[in-house]
CSV table of C-alpha atoms in Angstrom, one decimal:
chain,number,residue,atom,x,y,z
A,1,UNK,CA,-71.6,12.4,-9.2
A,2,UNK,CA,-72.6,13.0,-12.7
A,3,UNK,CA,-72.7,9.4,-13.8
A,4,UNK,CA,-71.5,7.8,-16.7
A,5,UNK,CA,-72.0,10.2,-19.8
A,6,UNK,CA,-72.5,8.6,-23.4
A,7,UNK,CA,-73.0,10.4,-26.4
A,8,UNK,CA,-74.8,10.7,-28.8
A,9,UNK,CA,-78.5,9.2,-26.9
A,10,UNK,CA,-79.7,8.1,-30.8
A,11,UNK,CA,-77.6,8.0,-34.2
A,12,UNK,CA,-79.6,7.4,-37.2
A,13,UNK,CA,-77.1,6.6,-40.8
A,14,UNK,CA,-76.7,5.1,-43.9
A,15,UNK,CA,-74.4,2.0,-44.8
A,16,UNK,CA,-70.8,2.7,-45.2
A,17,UNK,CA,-70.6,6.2,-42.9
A,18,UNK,CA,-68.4,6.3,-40.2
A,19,UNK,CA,-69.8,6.5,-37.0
A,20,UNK,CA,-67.8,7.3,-33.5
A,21,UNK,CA,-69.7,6.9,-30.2
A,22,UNK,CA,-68.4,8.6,-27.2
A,23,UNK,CA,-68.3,8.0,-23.2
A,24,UNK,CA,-67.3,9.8,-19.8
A,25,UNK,CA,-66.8,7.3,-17.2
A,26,UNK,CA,-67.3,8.3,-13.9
A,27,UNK,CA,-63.8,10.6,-12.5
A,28,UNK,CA,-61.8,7.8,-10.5
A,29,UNK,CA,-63.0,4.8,-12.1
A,30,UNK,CA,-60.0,3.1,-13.6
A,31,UNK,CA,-61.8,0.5,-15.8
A,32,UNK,CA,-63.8,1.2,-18.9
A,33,UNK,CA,-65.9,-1.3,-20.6
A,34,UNK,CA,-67.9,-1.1,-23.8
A,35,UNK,CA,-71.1,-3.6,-24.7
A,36,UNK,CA,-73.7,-4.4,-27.5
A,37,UNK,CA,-76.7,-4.9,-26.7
A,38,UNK,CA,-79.3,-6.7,-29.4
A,39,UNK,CA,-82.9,-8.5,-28.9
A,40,UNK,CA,-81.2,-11.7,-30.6
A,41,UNK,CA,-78.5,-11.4,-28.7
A,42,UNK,CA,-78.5,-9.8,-25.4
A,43,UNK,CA,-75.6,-7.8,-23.6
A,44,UNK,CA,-72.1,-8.5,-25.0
A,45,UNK,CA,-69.0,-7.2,-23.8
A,46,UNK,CA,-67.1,-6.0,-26.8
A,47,UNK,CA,-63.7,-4.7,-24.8
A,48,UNK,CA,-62.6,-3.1,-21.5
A,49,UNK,CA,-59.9,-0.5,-20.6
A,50,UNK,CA,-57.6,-0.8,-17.2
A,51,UNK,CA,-56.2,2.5,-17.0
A,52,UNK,CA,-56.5,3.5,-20.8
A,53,UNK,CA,-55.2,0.4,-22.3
A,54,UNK,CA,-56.9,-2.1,-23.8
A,55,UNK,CA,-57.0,-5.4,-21.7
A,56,UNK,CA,-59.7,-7.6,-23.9
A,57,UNK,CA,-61.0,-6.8,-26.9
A,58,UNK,CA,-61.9,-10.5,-27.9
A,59,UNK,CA,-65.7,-9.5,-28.2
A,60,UNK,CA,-64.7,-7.0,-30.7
A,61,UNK,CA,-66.6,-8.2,-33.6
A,62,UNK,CA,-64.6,-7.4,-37.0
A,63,UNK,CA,-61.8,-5.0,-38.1
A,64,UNK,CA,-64.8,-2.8,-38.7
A,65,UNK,CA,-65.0,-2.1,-35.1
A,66,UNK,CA,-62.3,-0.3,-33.0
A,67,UNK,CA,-61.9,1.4,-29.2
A,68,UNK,CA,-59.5,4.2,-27.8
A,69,UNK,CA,-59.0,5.4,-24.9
A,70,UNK,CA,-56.9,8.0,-24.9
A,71,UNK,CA,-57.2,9.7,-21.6
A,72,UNK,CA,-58.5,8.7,-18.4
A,73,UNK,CA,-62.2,10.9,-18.7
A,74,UNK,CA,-62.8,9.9,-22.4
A,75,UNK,CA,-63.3,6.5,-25.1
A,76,UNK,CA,-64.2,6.0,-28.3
A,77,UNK,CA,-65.5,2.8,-30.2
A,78,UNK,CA,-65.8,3.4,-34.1
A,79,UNK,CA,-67.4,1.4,-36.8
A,80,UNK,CA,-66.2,2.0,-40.3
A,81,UNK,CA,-67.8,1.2,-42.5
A,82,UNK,CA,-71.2,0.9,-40.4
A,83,UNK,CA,-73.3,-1.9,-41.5
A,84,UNK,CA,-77.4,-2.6,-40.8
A,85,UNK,CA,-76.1,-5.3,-38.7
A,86,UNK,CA,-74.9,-3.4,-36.3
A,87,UNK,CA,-77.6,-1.6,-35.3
A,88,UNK,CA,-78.3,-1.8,-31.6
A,89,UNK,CA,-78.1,-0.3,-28.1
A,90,UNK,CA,-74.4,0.6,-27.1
A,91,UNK,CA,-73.2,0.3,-23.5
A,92,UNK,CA,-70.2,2.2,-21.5
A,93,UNK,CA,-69.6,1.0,-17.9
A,94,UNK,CA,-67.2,2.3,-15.6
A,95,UNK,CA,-65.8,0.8,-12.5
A,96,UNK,CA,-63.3,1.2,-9.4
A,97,UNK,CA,-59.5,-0.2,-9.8
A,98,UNK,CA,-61.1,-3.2,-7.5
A,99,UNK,CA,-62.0,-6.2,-9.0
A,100,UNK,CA,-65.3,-6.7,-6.5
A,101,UNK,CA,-66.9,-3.4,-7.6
A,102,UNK,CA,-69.8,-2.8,-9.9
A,103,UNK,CA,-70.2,-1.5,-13.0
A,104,UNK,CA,-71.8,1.4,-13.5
A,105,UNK,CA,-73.8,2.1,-16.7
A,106,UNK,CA,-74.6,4.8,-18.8
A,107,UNK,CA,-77.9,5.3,-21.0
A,108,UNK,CA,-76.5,3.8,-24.1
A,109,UNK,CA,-76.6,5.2,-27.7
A,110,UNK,CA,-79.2,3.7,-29.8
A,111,UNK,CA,-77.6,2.8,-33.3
A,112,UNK,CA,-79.7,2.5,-36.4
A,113,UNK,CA,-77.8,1.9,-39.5
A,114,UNK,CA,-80.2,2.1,-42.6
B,1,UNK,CA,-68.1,-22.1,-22.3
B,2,UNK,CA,-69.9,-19.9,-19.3
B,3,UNK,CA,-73.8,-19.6,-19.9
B,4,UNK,CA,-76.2,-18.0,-18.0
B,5,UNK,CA,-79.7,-18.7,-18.2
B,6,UNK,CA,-82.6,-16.5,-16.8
B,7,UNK,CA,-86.3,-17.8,-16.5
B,8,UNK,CA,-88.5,-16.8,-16.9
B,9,UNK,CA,-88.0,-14.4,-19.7
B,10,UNK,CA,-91.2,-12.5,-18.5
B,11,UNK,CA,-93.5,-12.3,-15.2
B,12,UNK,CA,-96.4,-10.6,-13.8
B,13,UNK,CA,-97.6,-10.5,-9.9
B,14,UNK,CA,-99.7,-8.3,-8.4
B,15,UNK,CA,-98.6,-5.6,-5.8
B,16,UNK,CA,-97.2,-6.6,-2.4
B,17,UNK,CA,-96.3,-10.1,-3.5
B,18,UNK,CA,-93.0,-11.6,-2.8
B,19,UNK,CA,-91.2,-13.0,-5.4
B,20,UNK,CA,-88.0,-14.4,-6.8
B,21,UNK,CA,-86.0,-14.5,-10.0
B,22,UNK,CA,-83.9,-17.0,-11.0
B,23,UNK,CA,-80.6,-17.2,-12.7
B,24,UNK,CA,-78.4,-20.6,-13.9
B,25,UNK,CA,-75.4,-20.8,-15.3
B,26,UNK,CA,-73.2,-23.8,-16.3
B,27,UNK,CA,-69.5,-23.3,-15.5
B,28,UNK,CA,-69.3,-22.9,-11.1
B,29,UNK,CA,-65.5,-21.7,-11.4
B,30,UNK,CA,-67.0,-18.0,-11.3
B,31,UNK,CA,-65.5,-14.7,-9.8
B,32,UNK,CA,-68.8,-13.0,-8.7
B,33,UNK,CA,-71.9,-12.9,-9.8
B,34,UNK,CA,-74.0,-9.8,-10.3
B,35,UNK,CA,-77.6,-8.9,-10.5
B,36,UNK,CA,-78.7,-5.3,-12.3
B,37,UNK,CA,-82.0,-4.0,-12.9
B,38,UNK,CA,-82.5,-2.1,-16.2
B,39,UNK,CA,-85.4,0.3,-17.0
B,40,UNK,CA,-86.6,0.9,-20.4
B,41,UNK,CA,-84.4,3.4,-22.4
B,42,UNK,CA,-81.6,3.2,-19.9
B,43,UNK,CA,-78.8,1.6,-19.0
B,44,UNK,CA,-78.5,-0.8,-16.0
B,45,UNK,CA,-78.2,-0.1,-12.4
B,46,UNK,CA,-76.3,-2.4,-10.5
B,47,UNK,CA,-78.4,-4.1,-7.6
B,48,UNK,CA,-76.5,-6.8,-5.8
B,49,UNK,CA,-73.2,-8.0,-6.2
B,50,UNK,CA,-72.1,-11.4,-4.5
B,51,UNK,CA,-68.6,-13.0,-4.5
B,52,UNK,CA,-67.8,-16.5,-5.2
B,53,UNK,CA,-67.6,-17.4,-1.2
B,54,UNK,CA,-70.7,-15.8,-0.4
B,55,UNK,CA,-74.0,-17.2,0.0
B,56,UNK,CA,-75.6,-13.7,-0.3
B,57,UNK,CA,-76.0,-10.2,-0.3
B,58,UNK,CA,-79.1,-8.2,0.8
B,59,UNK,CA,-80.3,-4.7,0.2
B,60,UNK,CA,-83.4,-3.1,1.4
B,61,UNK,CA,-86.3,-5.6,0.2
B,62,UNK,CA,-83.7,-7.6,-2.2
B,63,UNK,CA,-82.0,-10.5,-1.2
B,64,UNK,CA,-79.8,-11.9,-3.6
B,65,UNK,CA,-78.4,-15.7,-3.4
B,66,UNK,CA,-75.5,-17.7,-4.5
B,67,UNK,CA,-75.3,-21.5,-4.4
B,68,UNK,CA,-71.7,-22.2,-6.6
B,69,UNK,CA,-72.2,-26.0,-6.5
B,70,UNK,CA,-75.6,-26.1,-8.1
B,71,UNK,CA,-74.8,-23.2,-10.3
B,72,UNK,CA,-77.9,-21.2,-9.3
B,73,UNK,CA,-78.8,-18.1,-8.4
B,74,UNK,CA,-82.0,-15.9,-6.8
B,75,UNK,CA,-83.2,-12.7,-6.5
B,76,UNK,CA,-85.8,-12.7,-4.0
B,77,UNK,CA,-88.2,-9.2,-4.0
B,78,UNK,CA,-90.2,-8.9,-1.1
B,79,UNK,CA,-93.4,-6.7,-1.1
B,80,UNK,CA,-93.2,-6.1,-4.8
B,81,UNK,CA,-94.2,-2.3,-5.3
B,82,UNK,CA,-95.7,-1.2,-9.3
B,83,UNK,CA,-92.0,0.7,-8.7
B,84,UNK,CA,-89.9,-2.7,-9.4
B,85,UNK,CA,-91.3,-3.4,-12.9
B,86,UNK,CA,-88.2,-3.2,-15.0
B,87,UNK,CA,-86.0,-6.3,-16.5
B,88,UNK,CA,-83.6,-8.0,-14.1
B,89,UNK,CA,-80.4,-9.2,-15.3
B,90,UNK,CA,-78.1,-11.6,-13.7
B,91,UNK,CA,-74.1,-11.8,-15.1
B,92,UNK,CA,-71.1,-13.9,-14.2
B,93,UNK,CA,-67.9,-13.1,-14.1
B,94,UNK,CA,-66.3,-15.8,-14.9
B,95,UNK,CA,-62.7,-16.7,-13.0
B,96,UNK,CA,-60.5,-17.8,-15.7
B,97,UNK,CA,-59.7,-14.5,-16.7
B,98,UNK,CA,-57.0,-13.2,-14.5
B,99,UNK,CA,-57.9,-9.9,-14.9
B,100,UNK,CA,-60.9,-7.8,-14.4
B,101,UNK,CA,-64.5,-8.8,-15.6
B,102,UNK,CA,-65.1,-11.0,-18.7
B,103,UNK,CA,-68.6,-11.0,-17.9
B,104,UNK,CA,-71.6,-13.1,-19.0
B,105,UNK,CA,-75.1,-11.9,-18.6
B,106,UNK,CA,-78.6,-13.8,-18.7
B,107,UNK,CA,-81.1,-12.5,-20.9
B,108,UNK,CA,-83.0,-10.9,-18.0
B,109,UNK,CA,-86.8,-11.8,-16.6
B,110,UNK,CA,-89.0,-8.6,-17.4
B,111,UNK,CA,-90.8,-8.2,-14.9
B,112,UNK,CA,-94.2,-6.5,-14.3
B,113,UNK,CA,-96.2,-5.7,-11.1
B,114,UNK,CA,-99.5,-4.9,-11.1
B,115,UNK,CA,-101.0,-2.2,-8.8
């Protein structure tokens, strides 16, 4: 079991550029979940996936930000245009069709936008 | 609104000690609540999870408990090894969503054993 895979590990960019971070939940998992974490203010859940679609994006901060799912082994969550406030640590989870399962995490993609 | 409210925000023991963690949070109608453990530079690993009519979940030397009514939770480590140091972080899910996980996690307790 590979895990969840999230990629790229680290993104360094300027203001304004478009930037596109990519997961792999773990094969089977029918719910995808995407967070923000920050010092100030902890783990957020930005949206989730039930088998690709989009069931709550409420913690999806601005227009800026936007998820896809587009198959069942791959999601997306873009920012354009990327602004130094969003800068953190970026979360994908997977987890079983049940609702009593855990989440599993994957190492995150540390954001830095200059 | 849920909140969830971990203290304290850091703690050191020595090696071999027992210990707990707590976790509060201020809306009882919950689904589950879970309790991770995340290392630096990684994601987090899922520890315990306990639903709303349990009272609690154990693995290995973690024993994790629920009491709904007070709106408290604890992790309880026994024989704390330098192994465990990592931040603990407890989450709600909370019950009014009638779909899976709107979840609300703690800040965490980073915790540090001493060998």
């Amino acid at each position: 079991d590979a895990g969840v895979i999230q990629s790229p590990r680290h993104e360094v960019t300027e203001m304004g550029q478009e930037v596109t971070l990519r997961c792999k939940p773990i094969s089977g998992h029918d719910y995808l979940f995407w967070y923000r974490q920050t010092m100030m203010r902890g783990l957020e859940l930005l949206i989730y996936f039930n088998n690709n679609v989009p069931i709550d994006d409420s913690g999806m901060p601005e227009d800026r930000f936007s998820a896809k799912m587009p198959n069942a082994s791959f999601s997306t969550l873009k920012i354009q245009p990327s602004e130094p406030r969003d800068s953190a640590v970026y979360f994908c989870a997977s987890s079983l069709e049940h609702d009593n399962q855990p989440q599993h995490f994957g190492d995150g993609t540390r954001l830095s936008i200059l | 609104k849920q909140e969830v409210t971990q203290i304290p925000a850091a703690l050191s023991v020595p090696e071999g000690e027992n210990l707990v963690l707590n976790c509060s949070f201020t809306d009882s109608a919950i689904y589950n609540l879970q309790w991770f453990r995340q290392d630096p530079g990684k994601g987090l690993t899922s520890l315990l999870l306990i639903q709303s009519s349990q009272r609690e979940q154990t693995s290995g030397r973690l024993n994790a408990s629920l009491d709904k009514s007070s709106g408290r939770s604890t992790l309880y480590i026994a024989a704390s090894q330098p192994g465990d140091s990592a931040t603990y972080l407890c989450a709600v899910r909370c019950s009014e969503y009638s779909s899976a996980s709107k979840i609300i996690f703690g800040s965490g307790t980073r915790l540090s054993i001493r060998p």
